Structure formats: structure tokens, C-alpha cells
Amino acid sequence: MKRPIIIALTISCAITTGLILSKSSWETLQTQRQAYNEKIQASRKIETDRAELLKKTAQLDSPYGKEQRARELGYRKPYEKPLTLD
């Protein structure tokens, strides 16, 4: 009767000791996982920003984009007359 109780206590002490000793490892894992997720989010944001910049660059490099930007800056074609509102 005493032997099974001693075995159960020994096993429970071993499990408890293992859990206590591995606590710092689990905390380190959690910290590393959080840092990894933050890096992934930053990387995705950079990729999104890059795609947006590539799209803007392609638009501005096209003839239509160049003309549109020039008109925003006040340029006009030589044969066009400025529109004035009286």
C-alpha cells in the first residue's frame, strides 16, 4: 500500500520540478515568438509600402501620369489658352 503512494509522490515531484525548471524556457520562447510576429508584421508593412511606391512610380513614368503631374504643377500645352473665370 505504501509503495504505490511513494511512486505517485515521486512522479508528481519529478513533474513539478520539471515544470518549474522549464518555466524560463517557456518565457523565452514566448518572448521570441512575440518578436518574430512583430518582425513579420513590419516586413508585411514594408512589402505593402513598396508595392504602393512601385504602383505610383509606374503611374508617374507613364505619359499620362507625366502629363497629369505637369498639369497639377500649372504647365499647359503651347496651343492651350488658360481658362479664366470672370
JSON list of N, CA and C in Angstrom, two decimals:
[
{"chain": "A", "resi": 1, "resn": "MET", "atom": "N", "xyz": [0.82, -1.19, 0.00]},
{"chain": "A", "resi": 1, "resn": "MET", "atom": "CA", "xyz": [0.00, 0.00, 0.00]},
{"chain": "A", "resi": 1, "resn": "MET", "atom": "C", "xyz": [0.87, 1.26, 0.00]},
{"chain": "A", "resi": 2, "resn": "LYS", "atom": "N", "xyz": [1.98, 1.22, 0.78]},
{"chain": "A", "resi": 2, "resn": "LYS", "atom": "CA", "xyz": [2.84, 2.40, 0.83]},
{"chain": "A", "resi": 2, "resn": "LYS", "atom": "C", "xyz": [3.61, 2.60, -0.47]},
{"chain": "A", "resi": 3, "resn": "ARG", "atom": "N", "xyz": [3.97, 1.52, -1.12]},
{"chain": "A", "resi": 3, "resn": "ARG", "atom": "CA", "xyz": [4.79, 1.61, -2.33]},
{"chain": "A", "resi": 3, "resn": "ARG", "atom": "C", "xyz": [4.10, 2.41, -3.44]},
{"chain": "A", "resi": 4, "resn": "PRO", "atom": "N", "xyz": [2.84, 2.18, -3.78]},
{"chain": "A", "resi": 4, "resn": "PRO", "atom": "CA", "xyz": [2.20, 2.99, -4.84]},
{"chain": "A", "resi": 4, "resn": "PRO", "atom": "C", "xyz": [2.11, 4.47, -4.47]},
{"chain": "A", "resi": 5, "resn": "ILE", "atom": "N", "xyz": [1.93, 4.77, -3.20]},
{"chain": "A", "resi": 5, "resn": "ILE", "atom": "CA", "xyz": [1.85, 6.17, -2.77]},
{"chain": "A", "resi": 5, "resn": "ILE", "atom": "C", "xyz": [3.21, 6.85, -2.96]},
{"chain": "A", "resi": 6, "resn": "ILE", "atom": "N", "xyz": [4.26, 6.14, -2.59]},
{"chain": "A", "resi": 6, "resn": "ILE", "atom": "CA", "xyz": [5.61, 6.69, -2.74]},
{"chain": "A", "resi": 6, "resn": "ILE", "atom": "C", "xyz": [5.93, 6.91, -4.22]},
{"chain": "A", "resi": 7, "resn": "ILE", "atom": "N", "xyz": [5.56, 5.95, -5.06]},
{"chain": "A", "resi": 7, "resn": "ILE", "atom": "CA", "xyz": [5.80, 6.08, -6.50]},
{"chain": "A", "resi": 7, "resn": "ILE", "atom": "C", "xyz": [5.02, 7.27, -7.06]},
{"chain": "A", "resi": 8, "resn": "ALA", "atom": "N", "xyz": [3.76, 7.42, -6.66]},
{"chain": "A", "resi": 8, "resn": "ALA", "atom": "CA", "xyz": [2.94, 8.54, -7.14]},
{"chain": "A", "resi": 8, "resn": "ALA", "atom": "C", "xyz": [3.52, 9.88, -6.68]},
{"chain": "A", "resi": 9, "resn": "LEU", "atom": "N", "xyz": [3.97, 9.96, -5.43]},
{"chain": "A", "resi": 9, "resn": "LEU", "atom": "CA", "xyz": [4.59, 11.19, -4.93]},
{"chain": "A", "resi": 9, "resn": "LEU", "atom": "C", "xyz": [5.89, 11.50, -5.66]},
{"chain": "A", "resi": 10, "resn": "THR", "atom": "N", "xyz": [6.68, 10.49, -5.93]},
{"chain": "A", "resi": 10, "resn": "THR", "atom": "CA", "xyz": [7.95, 10.69, -6.64]},
{"chain": "A", "resi": 10, "resn": "THR", "atom": "C", "xyz": [7.69, 11.20, -8.05]},
{"chain": "A", "resi": 11, "resn": "ILE", "atom": "N", "xyz": [6.72, 10.60, -8.72]},
{"chain": "A", "resi": 11, "resn": "ILE", "atom": "CA", "xyz": [6.39, 11.04, -10.09]},
{"chain": "A", "resi": 11, "resn": "ILE", "atom": "C", "xyz": [5.85, 12.47, -10.08]},
{"chain": "A", "resi": 12, "resn": "SER", "atom": "N", "xyz": [4.98, 12.78, -9.13]},
{"chain": "A", "resi": 12, "resn": "SER", "atom": "CA", "xyz": [4.43, 14.14, -9.08]},
{"chain": "A", "resi": 12, "resn": "SER", "atom": "C", "xyz": [5.52, 15.16, -8.74]},
{"chain": "A", "resi": 13, "resn": "CYS", "atom": "N", "xyz": [6.46, 14.80, -7.87]},
{"chain": "A", "resi": 13, "resn": "CYS", "atom": "CA", "xyz": [7.58, 15.70, -7.56]},
{"chain": "A", "resi": 13, "resn": "CYS", "atom": "C", "xyz": [8.46, 15.91, -8.80]},
{"chain": "A", "resi": 14, "resn": "ALA", "atom": "N", "xyz": [8.69, 14.85, -9.54]},
{"chain": "A", "resi": 14, "resn": "ALA", "atom": "CA", "xyz": [9.51, 14.96, -10.75]},
{"chain": "A", "resi": 14, "resn": "ALA", "atom": "C", "xyz": [8.83, 15.86, -11.79]},
{"chain": "A", "resi": 15, "resn": "ILE", "atom": "N", "xyz": [7.53, 15.69, -11.96]},
{"chain": "A", "resi": 15, "resn": "ILE", "atom": "CA", "xyz": [6.79, 16.52, -12.91]},
{"chain": "A", "resi": 15, "resn": "ILE", "atom": "C", "xyz": [6.81, 17.98, -12.47]},
{"chain": "A", "resi": 16, "resn": "THR", "atom": "N", "xyz": [6.58, 18.23, -11.19]},
{"chain": "A", "resi": 16, "resn": "THR", "atom": "CA", "xyz": [6.59, 19.60, -10.67]},
{"chain": "A", "resi": 16, "resn": "THR", "atom": "C", "xyz": [7.96, 20.23, -10.84]},
{"chain": "A", "resi": 17, "resn": "THR", "atom": "N", "xyz": [9.02, 19.49, -10.54]},
{"chain": "A", "resi": 17, "resn": "THR", "atom": "CA", "xyz": [10.38, 20.00, -10.71]},
{"chain": "A", "resi": 17, "resn": "THR", "atom": "C", "xyz": [10.65, 20.33, -12.18]},
{"chain": "A", "resi": 18, "resn": "GLY", "atom": "N", "xyz": [10.23, 19.45, -13.06]},
{"chain": "A", "resi": 18, "resn": "GLY", "atom": "CA", "xyz": [10.41, 19.69, -14.50]},
{"chain": "A", "resi": 18, "resn": "GLY", "atom": "C", "xyz": [9.69, 20.94, -14.96]},
{"chain": "A", "resi": 19, "resn": "LEU", "atom": "N", "xyz": [8.47, 21.13, -14.49]},
{"chain": "A", "resi": 19, "resn": "LEU", "atom": "CA", "xyz": [7.70, 22.32, -14.86]},
{"chain": "A", "resi": 19, "resn": "LEU", "atom": "C", "xyz": [8.35, 23.60, -14.34]},
{"chain": "A", "resi": 20, "resn": "ILE", "atom": "N", "xyz": [8.82, 23.55, -13.11]},
{"chain": "A", "resi": 20, "resn": "ILE", "atom": "CA", "xyz": [9.46, 24.73, -12.51]},
{"chain": "A", "resi": 20, "resn": "ILE", "atom": "C", "xyz": [10.74, 25.08, -13.26]},
{"chain": "A", "resi": 21, "resn": "LEU", "atom": "N", "xyz": [11.54, 24.07, -13.58]},
{"chain": "A", "resi": 21, "resn": "LEU", "atom": "CA", "xyz": [12.81, 24.33, -14.26]},
{"chain": "A", "resi": 21, "resn": "LEU", "atom": "C", "xyz": [12.62, 24.77, -15.72]},
{"chain": "A", "resi": 22, "resn": "SER", "atom": "N", "xyz": [11.52, 24.38, -16.33]},
{"chain": "A", "resi": 22, "resn": "SER", "atom": "CA", "xyz": [11.31, 24.75, -17.73]},
{"chain": "A", "resi": 22, "resn": "SER", "atom": "C", "xyz": [10.54, 26.06, -17.90]},
{"chain": "A", "resi": 23, "resn": "LYS", "atom": "N", "xyz": [10.19, 26.71, -16.81]},
{"chain": "A", "resi": 23, "resn": "LYS", "atom": "CA", "xyz": [9.41, 27.95, -16.88]},
{"chain": "A", "resi": 23, "resn": "LYS", "atom": "C", "xyz": [10.16, 29.03, -17.66]},
{"chain": "A", "resi": 24, "resn": "SER", "atom": "N", "xyz": [11.45, 29.20, -17.38]},
{"chain": "A", "resi": 24, "resn": "SER", "atom": "CA", "xyz": [12.21, 30.24, -18.08]},
{"chain": "A", "resi": 24, "resn": "SER", "atom": "C", "xyz": [12.33, 29.94, -19.58]},
{"chain": "A", "resi": 25, "resn": "SER", "atom": "N", "xyz": [12.41, 28.67, -19.92]},
{"chain": "A", "resi": 25, "resn": "SER", "atom": "CA", "xyz": [12.47, 28.30, -21.33]},
{"chain": "A", "resi": 25, "resn": "SER", "atom": "C", "xyz": [11.17, 28.67, -22.04]},
{"chain": "A", "resi": 26, "resn": "TRP", "atom": "N", "xyz": [10.05, 28.45, -21.39]},
{"chain": "A", "resi": 26, "resn": "TRP", "atom": "CA", "xyz": [8.76, 28.81, -21.99]},
{"chain": "A", "resi": 26, "resn": "TRP", "atom": "C", "xyz": [8.61, 30.32, -22.11]},
{"chain": "A", "resi": 27, "resn": "GLU", "atom": "N", "xyz": [9.11, 31.06, -21.12]},
{"chain": "A", "resi": 27, "resn": "GLU", "atom": "CA", "xyz": [9.06, 32.52, -21.19]},
{"chain": "A", "resi": 27, "resn": "GLU", "atom": "C", "xyz": [9.93, 33.03, -22.33]},
{"chain": "A", "resi": 28, "resn": "THR", "atom": "N", "xyz": [11.11, 32.43, -22.50]},
{"chain": "A", "resi": 28, "resn": "THR", "atom": "CA", "xyz": [11.99, 32.81, -23.60]},
{"chain": "A", "resi": 28, "resn": "THR", "atom": "C", "xyz": [11.33, 32.51, -24.94]},
{"chain": "A", "resi": 29, "resn": "LEU", "atom": "N", "xyz": [10.70, 31.37, -25.03]},
{"chain": "A", "resi": 29, "resn": "LEU", "atom": "CA", "xyz": [10.00, 31.01, -26.27]},
{"chain": "A", "resi": 29, "resn": "LEU", "atom": "C", "xyz": [8.90, 32.01, -26.58]},
{"chain": "A", "resi": 30, "resn": "GLN", "atom": "N", "xyz": [8.15, 32.39, -25.56]},
{"chain": "A", "resi": 30, "resn": "GLN", "atom": "CA", "xyz": [7.06, 33.35, -25.75]},
{"chain": "A", "resi": 30, "resn": "GLN", "atom": "C", "xyz": [7.61, 34.70, -26.22]},
{"chain": "A", "resi": 31, "resn": "THR", "atom": "N", "xyz": [8.70, 35.15, -25.62]},
{"chain": "A", "resi": 31, "resn": "THR", "atom": "CA", "xyz": [9.32, 36.42, -26.00]},
{"chain": "A", "resi": 31, "resn": "THR", "atom": "C", "xyz": [9.81, 36.37, -27.44]},
{"chain": "A", "resi": 32, "resn": "GLN", "atom": "N", "xyz": [10.47, 35.28, -27.80]},
{"chain": "A", "resi": 32, "resn": "GLN", "atom": "CA", "xyz": [10.97, 35.13, -29.16]},
{"chain": "A", "resi": 32, "resn": "GLN", "atom": "C", "xyz": [9.83, 35.05, -30.17]},
{"chain": "A", "resi": 33, "resn": "ARG", "atom": "N", "xyz": [8.76, 34.38, -29.82]},
{"chain": "A", "resi": 33, "resn": "ARG", "atom": "CA", "xyz": [7.61, 34.27, -30.72]},
{"chain": "A", "resi": 33, "resn": "ARG", "atom": "C", "xyz": [6.98, 35.65, -30.94]},
{"chain": "A", "resi": 34, "resn": "GLN", "atom": "N", "xyz": [6.89, 36.45, -29.87]},
{"chain": "A", "resi": 34, "resn": "GLN", "atom": "CA", "xyz": [6.33, 37.79, -29.99]},
{"chain": "A", "resi": 34, "resn": "GLN", "atom": "C", "xyz": [7.22, 38.67, -30.87]},
{"chain": "A", "resi": 35, "resn": "ALA", "atom": "N", "xyz": [8.53, 38.59, -30.68]},
{"chain": "A", "resi": 35, "resn": "ALA", "atom": "CA", "xyz": [9.46, 39.37, -31.50]},
{"chain": "A", "resi": 35, "resn": "ALA", "atom": "C", "xyz": [9.37, 38.94, -32.97]},
{"chain": "A", "resi": 36, "resn": "TYR", "atom": "N", "xyz": [9.24, 37.65, -33.20]},
{"chain": "A", "resi": 36, "resn": "TYR", "atom": "CA", "xyz": [9.10, 37.13, -34.56]},
{"chain": "A", "resi": 36, "resn": "TYR", "atom": "C", "xyz": [7.84, 37.67, -35.22]},
{"chain": "A", "resi": 37, "resn": "ASN", "atom": "N", "xyz": [6.72, 37.65, -34.50]},
{"chain": "A", "resi": 37, "resn": "ASN", "atom": "CA", "xyz": [5.47, 38.16, -35.05]},
{"chain": "A", "resi": 37, "resn": "ASN", "atom": "C", "xyz": [5.56, 39.65, -35.37]},
{"chain": "A", "resi": 38, "resn": "GLU", "atom": "N", "xyz": [6.25, 40.41, -34.51]},
{"chain": "A", "resi": 38, "resn": "GLU", "atom": "CA", "xyz": [6.43, 41.84, -34.77]},
{"chain": "A", "resi": 38, "resn": "GLU", "atom": "C", "xyz": [7.26, 42.06, -36.03]},
{"chain": "A", "resi": 39, "resn": "LYS", "atom": "N", "xyz": [8.30, 41.26, -36.21]},
{"chain": "A", "resi": 39, "resn": "LYS", "atom": "CA", "xyz": [9.14, 41.38, -37.41]},
{"chain": "A", "resi": 39, "resn": "LYS", "atom": "C", "xyz": [8.34, 41.02, -38.67]},
{"chain": "A", "resi": 40, "resn": "ILE", "atom": "N", "xyz": [7.51, 40.01, -38.57]},
{"chain": "A", "resi": 40, "resn": "ILE", "atom": "CA", "xyz": [6.68, 39.61, -39.72]},
{"chain": "A", "resi": 40, "resn": "ILE", "atom": "C", "xyz": [5.72, 40.74, -40.08]},
{"chain": "A", "resi": 41, "resn": "GLN", "atom": "N", "xyz": [5.09, 41.36, -39.08]},
{"chain": "A", "resi": 41, "resn": "GLN", "atom": "CA", "xyz": [4.17, 42.47, -39.35]},
{"chain": "A", "resi": 41, "resn": "GLN", "atom": "C", "xyz": [4.91, 43.64, -40.00]},
{"chain": "A", "resi": 42, "resn": "ALA", "atom": "N", "xyz": [6.10, 43.95, -39.49]},
{"chain": "A", "resi": 42, "resn": "ALA", "atom": "CA", "xyz": [6.89, 45.04, -40.08]},
{"chain": "A", "resi": 42, "resn": "ALA", "atom": "C", "xyz": [7.27, 44.71, -41.51]},
{"chain": "A", "resi": 43, "resn": "SER", "atom": "N", "xyz": [7.64, 43.47, -41.76]},
{"chain": "A", "resi": 43, "resn": "SER", "atom": "CA", "xyz": [8.01, 43.05, -43.11]},
{"chain": "A", "resi": 43, "resn": "SER", "atom": "C", "xyz": [6.82, 43.16, -44.06]},
{"chain": "A", "resi": 44, "resn": "ARG", "atom": "N", "xyz": [5.65, 42.76, -43.62]},
{"chain": "A", "resi": 44, "resn": "ARG", "atom": "CA", "xyz": [4.46, 42.87, -44.47]},
{"chain": "A", "resi": 44, "resn": "ARG", "atom": "C", "xyz": [4.12, 44.33, -44.76]},
{"chain": "A", "resi": 45, "resn": "LYS", "atom": "N", "xyz": [4.30, 45.19, -43.76]},
{"chain": "A", "resi": 45, "resn": "LYS", "atom": "CA", "xyz": [4.03, 46.62, -43.98]},
{"chain": "A", "resi": 45, "resn": "LYS", "atom": "C", "xyz": [5.01, 47.19, -45.00]},
{"chain": "A", "resi": 46, "resn": "ILE", "atom": "N", "xyz": [6.27, 46.81, -44.90]},
{"chain": "A", "resi": 46, "resn": "ILE", "atom": "CA", "xyz": [7.29, 47.27, -45.85]},
{"chain": "A", "resi": 46, "resn": "ILE", "atom": "C", "xyz": [6.95, 46.78, -47.26]},
{"chain": "A", "resi": 47, "resn": "GLU", "atom": "N", "xyz": [6.53, 45.52, -47.39]},
{"chain": "A", "resi": 47, "resn": "GLU", "atom": "CA", "xyz": [6.15, 44.99, -48.69]},
{"chain": "A", "resi": 47, "resn": "GLU", "atom": "C", "xyz": [4.96, 45.75, -49.27]},
{"chain": "A", "resi": 48, "resn": "THR", "atom": "N", "xyz": [3.98, 46.07, -48.43]},
{"chain": "A", "resi": 48, "resn": "THR", "atom": "CA", "xyz": [2.82, 46.83, -48.89]},
{"chain": "A", "resi": 48, "resn": "THR", "atom": "C", "xyz": [3.23, 48.22, -49.34]},
{"chain": "A", "resi": 49, "resn": "ASP", "atom": "N", "xyz": [4.08, 48.88, -48.55]},
{"chain": "A", "resi": 49, "resn": "ASP", "atom": "CA", "xyz": [4.56, 50.21, -48.92]},
{"chain": "A", "resi": 49, "resn": "ASP", "atom": "C", "xyz": [5.35, 50.17, -50.23]},
{"chain": "A", "resi": 50, "resn": "ARG", "atom": "N", "xyz": [6.16, 49.15, -50.39]},
{"chain": "A", "resi": 50, "resn": "ARG", "atom": "CA", "xyz": [6.96, 49.01, -51.62]},
{"chain": "A", "resi": 50, "resn": "ARG", "atom": "C", "xyz": [6.05, 48.82, -52.82]},
{"chain": "A", "resi": 51, "resn": "ALA", "atom": "N", "xyz": [5.04, 47.98, -52.68]},
{"chain": "A", "resi": 51, "resn": "ALA", "atom": "CA", "xyz": [4.11, 47.76, -53.79]},
{"chain": "A", "resi": 51, "resn": "ALA", "atom": "C", "xyz": [3.39, 49.05, -54.16]},
{"chain": "A", "resi": 52, "resn": "GLU", "atom": "N", "xyz": [3.01, 49.83, -53.14]},
{"chain": "A", "resi": 52, "resn": "GLU", "atom": "CA", "xyz": [2.34, 51.11, -53.40]},
{"chain": "A", "resi": 52, "resn": "GLU", "atom": "C", "xyz": [3.29, 52.08, -54.12]},
{"chain": "A", "resi": 53, "resn": "LEU", "atom": "N", "xyz": [4.55, 52.13, -53.69]},
{"chain": "A", "resi": 53, "resn": "LEU", "atom": "CA", "xyz": [5.51, 53.01, -54.34]},
{"chain": "A", "resi": 53, "resn": "LEU", "atom": "C", "xyz": [5.79, 52.58, -55.78]},
{"chain": "A", "resi": 54, "resn": "LEU", "atom": "N", "xyz": [5.86, 51.28, -56.02]},
{"chain": "A", "resi": 54, "resn": "LEU", "atom": "CA", "xyz": [6.06, 50.79, -57.38]},
{"chain": "A", "resi": 54, "resn": "LEU", "atom": "C", "xyz": [4.88, 51.18, -58.27]},
{"chain": "A", "resi": 55, "resn": "LYS", "atom": "N", "xyz": [3.69, 51.10, -57.72]},
{"chain": "A", "resi": 55, "resn": "LYS", "atom": "CA", "xyz": [2.50, 51.48, -58.48]},
{"chain": "A", "resi": 55, "resn": "LYS", "atom": "C", "xyz": [2.53, 52.97, -58.81]},
{"chain": "A", "resi": 56, "resn": "LYS", "atom": "N", "xyz": [2.87, 53.80, -57.82]},
{"chain": "A", "resi": 56, "resn": "LYS", "atom": "CA", "xyz": [2.96, 55.25, -58.06]},
{"chain": "A", "resi": 56, "resn": "LYS", "atom": "C", "xyz": [4.05, 55.57, -59.08]},
{"chain": "A", "resi": 57, "resn": "THR", "atom": "N", "xyz": [5.19, 54.89, -58.97]},
{"chain": "A", "resi": 57, "resn": "THR", "atom": "CA", "xyz": [6.28, 55.11, -59.91]},
{"chain": "A", "resi": 57, "resn": "THR", "atom": "C", "xyz": [5.86, 54.75, -61.32]},
{"chain": "A", "resi": 58, "resn": "ALA", "atom": "N", "xyz": [5.19, 53.62, -61.47]},
{"chain": "A", "resi": 58, "resn": "ALA", "atom": "CA", "xyz": [4.73, 53.21, -62.80]},
{"chain": "A", "resi": 58, "resn": "ALA", "atom": "C", "xyz": [3.73, 54.22, -63.35]},
{"chain": "A", "resi": 59, "resn": "GLN", "atom": "N", "xyz": [2.88, 54.73, -62.48]},
{"chain": "A", "resi": 59, "resn": "GLN", "atom": "CA", "xyz": [1.89, 55.71, -62.93]},
{"chain": "A", "resi": 59, "resn": "GLN", "atom": "C", "xyz": [2.58, 57.01, -63.36]},
{"chain": "A", "resi": 60, "resn": "LEU", "atom": "N", "xyz": [3.54, 57.47, -62.58]},
{"chain": "A", "resi": 60, "resn": "LEU", "atom": "CA", "xyz": [4.22, 58.73, -62.91]},
{"chain": "A", "resi": 60, "resn": "LEU", "atom": "C", "xyz": [5.15, 58.59, -64.12]},
{"chain": "A", "resi": 61, "resn": "ASP", "atom": "N", "xyz": [5.64, 57.40, -64.38]},
{"chain": "A", "resi": 61, "resn": "ASP", "atom": "CA", "xyz": [6.52, 57.19, -65.53]},
{"chain": "A", "resi": 61, "resn": "ASP", "atom": "C", "xyz": [5.74, 57.07, -66.83]},
{"chain": "A", "resi": 62, "resn": "SER", "atom": "N", "xyz": [4.47, 56.82, -66.76]},
{"chain": "A", "resi": 62, "resn": "SER", "atom": "CA", "xyz": [3.67, 56.71, -67.98]},
{"chain": "A", "resi": 62, "resn": "SER", "atom": "C", "xyz": [3.43, 58.10, -68.56]},
{"chain": "A", "resi": 63, "resn": "PRO", "atom": "N", "xyz": [3.20, 58.20, -69.86]},
{"chain": "A", "resi": 63, "resn": "PRO", "atom": "CA", "xyz": [2.93, 59.51, -70.47]},
{"chain": "A", "resi": 63, "resn": "PRO", "atom": "C", "xyz": [1.73, 60.22, -69.83]},
{"chain": "A", "resi": 64, "resn": "TYR", "atom": "N", "xyz": [0.69, 59.47, -69.56]},
{"chain": "A", "resi": 64, "resn": "TYR", "atom": "CA", "xyz": [-0.49, 60.08, -68.94]},
{"chain": "A", "resi": 64, "resn": "TYR", "atom": "C", "xyz": [-0.16, 60.62, -67.55]},
{"chain": "A", "resi": 65, "resn": "GLY", "atom": "N", "xyz": [0.62, 59.86, -66.79]},
{"chain": "A", "resi": 65, "resn": "GLY", "atom": "CA", "xyz": [0.99, 60.30, -65.46]},
{"chain": "A", "resi": 65, "resn": "GLY", "atom": "C", "xyz": [1.87, 61.54, -65.49]},
{"chain": "A", "resi": 66, "resn": "LYS", "atom": "N", "xyz": [2.79, 61.60, -66.46]},
{"chain": "A", "resi": 66, "resn": "LYS", "atom": "CA", "xyz": [3.64, 62.79, -66.59]},
{"chain": "A", "resi": 66, "resn": "LYS", "atom": "C", "xyz": [2.81, 64.01, -66.92]},
{"chain": "A", "resi": 67, "resn": "GLU", "atom": "N", "xyz": [1.86, 63.85, -67.86]},
{"chain": "A", "resi": 67, "resn": "GLU", "atom": "CA", "xyz": [1.01, 64.98, -68.23]},
{"chain": "A", "resi": 67, "resn": "GLU", "atom": "C", "xyz": [0.15, 65.42, -67.05]},
{"chain": "A", "resi": 68, "resn": "GLN", "atom": "N", "xyz": [-0.40, 64.47, -66.34]},
{"chain": "A", "resi": 68, "resn": "GLN", "atom": "CA", "xyz": [-1.24, 64.79, -65.19]},
{"chain": "A", "resi": 68, "resn": "GLN", "atom": "C", "xyz": [-0.44, 65.56, -64.13]},
{"chain": "A", "resi": 69, "resn": "ARG", "atom": "N", "xyz": [0.76, 65.12, -63.85]},
{"chain": "A", "resi": 69, "resn": "ARG", "atom": "CA", "xyz": [1.60, 65.79, -62.86]},
{"chain": "A", "resi": 69, "resn": "ARG", "atom": "C", "xyz": [1.98, 67.19, -63.33]},
{"chain": "A", "resi": 70, "resn": "ALA", "atom": "N", "xyz": [2.30, 67.34, -64.61]},
{"chain": "A", "resi": 70, "resn": "ALA", "atom": "CA", "xyz": [2.65, 68.66, -65.15]},
{"chain": "A", "resi": 70, "resn": "ALA", "atom": "C", "xyz": [1.47, 69.61, -65.03]},
{"chain": "A", "resi": 71, "resn": "ARG", "atom": "N", "xyz": [0.27, 69.13, -65.29]},
{"chain": "A", "resi": 71, "resn": "ARG", "atom": "CA", "xyz": [-0.92, 69.99, -65.17]},
{"chain": "A", "resi": 71, "resn": "ARG", "atom": "C", "xyz": [-1.17, 70.37, -63.71]},
{"chain": "A", "resi": 72, "resn": "GLU", "atom": "N", "xyz": [-0.88, 69.47, -62.80]},
{"chain": "A", "resi": 72, "resn": "GLU", "atom": "CA", "xyz": [-1.02, 69.80, -61.38]},
{"chain": "A", "resi": 72, "resn": "GLU", "atom": "C", "xyz": [-0.06, 70.92, -60.98]},
{"chain": "A", "resi": 73, "resn": "LEU", "atom": "N", "xyz": [1.10, 70.95, -61.63]},
{"chain": "A", "resi": 73, "resn": "LEU", "atom": "CA", "xyz": [2.09, 71.98, -61.34]},
{"chain": "A", "resi": 73, "resn": "LEU", "atom": "C", "xyz": [1.85, 73.27, -62.12]},
{"chain": "A", "resi": 74, "resn": "GLY", "atom": "N", "xyz": [0.82, 73.30, -62.97]},
{"chain": "A", "resi": 74, "resn": "GLY", "atom": "CA", "xyz": [0.46, 74.52, -63.68]},
{"chain": "A", "resi": 74, "resn": "GLY", "atom": "C", "xyz": [0.96, 74.61, -65.11]},
{"chain": "A", "resi": 75, "resn": "TYR", "atom": "N", "xyz": [1.59, 73.57, -65.61]},
{"chain": "A", "resi": 75, "resn": "TYR", "atom": "CA", "xyz": [2.05, 73.60, -67.00]},
{"chain": "A", "resi": 75, "resn": "TYR", "atom": "C", "xyz": [0.87, 73.35, -67.93]},
{"chain": "A", "resi": 76, "resn": "ARG", "atom": "N", "xyz": [0.99, 73.88, -69.14]},
{"chain": "A", "resi": 76, "resn": "ARG", "atom": "CA", "xyz": [-0.03, 73.64, -70.16]},
{"chain": "A", "resi": 76, "resn": "ARG", "atom": "C", "xyz": [0.66, 73.48, -71.50]},
{"chain": "A", "resi": 77, "resn": "LYS", "atom": "N", "xyz": [-0.07, 72.93, -72.44]},
{"chain": "A", "resi": 77, "resn": "LYS", "atom": "CA", "xyz": [0.47, 72.76, -73.79]},
{"chain": "A", "resi": 77, "resn": "LYS", "atom": "C", "xyz": [0.52, 74.12, -74.47]},
{"chain": "A", "resi": 78, "resn": "PRO", "atom": "N", "xyz": [1.45, 74.30, -75.43]},
{"chain": "A", "resi": 78, "resn": "PRO", "atom": "CA", "xyz": [1.62, 75.61, -76.05]},
{"chain": "A", "resi": 78, "resn": "PRO", "atom": "C", "xyz": [0.36, 76.15, -76.74]},
{"chain": "A", "resi": 79, "resn": "TYR", "atom": "N", "xyz": [-0.44, 75.30, -77.30]},
{"chain": "A", "resi": 79, "resn": "TYR", "atom": "CA", "xyz": [-1.63, 75.76, -78.03]},
{"chain": "A", "resi": 79, "resn": "TYR", "atom": "C", "xyz": [-2.85, 75.94, -77.12]},
{"chain": "A", "resi": 80, "resn": "GLU", "atom": "N", "xyz": [-2.74, 75.61, -75.86]},
{"chain": "A", "resi": 80, "resn": "GLU", "atom": "CA", "xyz": [-3.87, 75.78, -74.95]},
{"chain": "A", "resi": 80, "resn": "GLU", "atom": "C", "xyz": [-3.87, 77.17, -74.33]},
{"chain": "A", "resi": 81, "resn": "LYS", "atom": "N", "xyz": [-5.05, 77.71, -74.20]},
{"chain": "A", "resi": 81, "resn": "LYS", "atom": "CA", "xyz": [-5.19, 79.01, -73.56]},
{"chain": "A", "resi": 81, "resn": "LYS", "atom": "C", "xyz": [-5.67, 78.78, -72.13]},
{"chain": "A", "resi": 82, "resn": "PRO", "atom": "N", "xyz": [-5.15, 79.54, -71.19]},
{"chain": "A", "resi": 82, "resn": "PRO", "atom": "CA", "xyz": [-5.61, 79.37, -69.82]},
{"chain": "A", "resi": 82, "resn": "PRO", "atom": "C", "xyz": [-7.08, 79.76, -69.68]},
{"chain": "A", "resi": 83, "resn": "LEU", "atom": "N", "xyz": [-7.78, 79.03, -68.89]},
{"chain": "A", "resi": 83, "resn": "LEU", "atom": "CA", "xyz": [-9.19, 79.30, -68.66]},
{"chain": "A", "resi": 83, "resn": "LEU", "atom": "C", "xyz": [-9.30, 80.30, -67.51]},
{"chain": "A", "resi": 84, "resn": "THR", "atom": "N", "xyz": [-9.95, 81.41, -67.78]},
{"chain": "A", "resi": 84, "resn": "THR", "atom": "CA", "xyz": [-10.14, 82.41, -66.73]},
{"chain": "A", "resi": 84, "resn": "THR", "atom": "C", "xyz": [-11.62, 82.58, -66.47]},
{"chain": "A", "resi": 85, "resn": "LEU", "atom": "N", "xyz": [-11.95, 82.68, -65.24]},
{"chain": "A", "resi": 85, "resn": "LEU", "atom": "CA", "xyz": [-13.34, 82.88, -64.86]},
{"chain": "A", "resi": 85, "resn": "LEU", "atom": "C", "xyz": [-13.51, 84.32, -64.42]},
{"chain": "A", "resi": 86, "resn": "ASP", "atom": "N", "xyz": [-14.44, 85.02, -65.07]},
{"chain": "A", "resi": 86, "resn": "ASP", "atom": "CA", "xyz": [-14.68, 86.43, -64.74]},
{"chain": "A", "resi": 86, "resn": "ASP", "atom": "C", "xyz": [-15.76, 86.56, -63.71]}
]
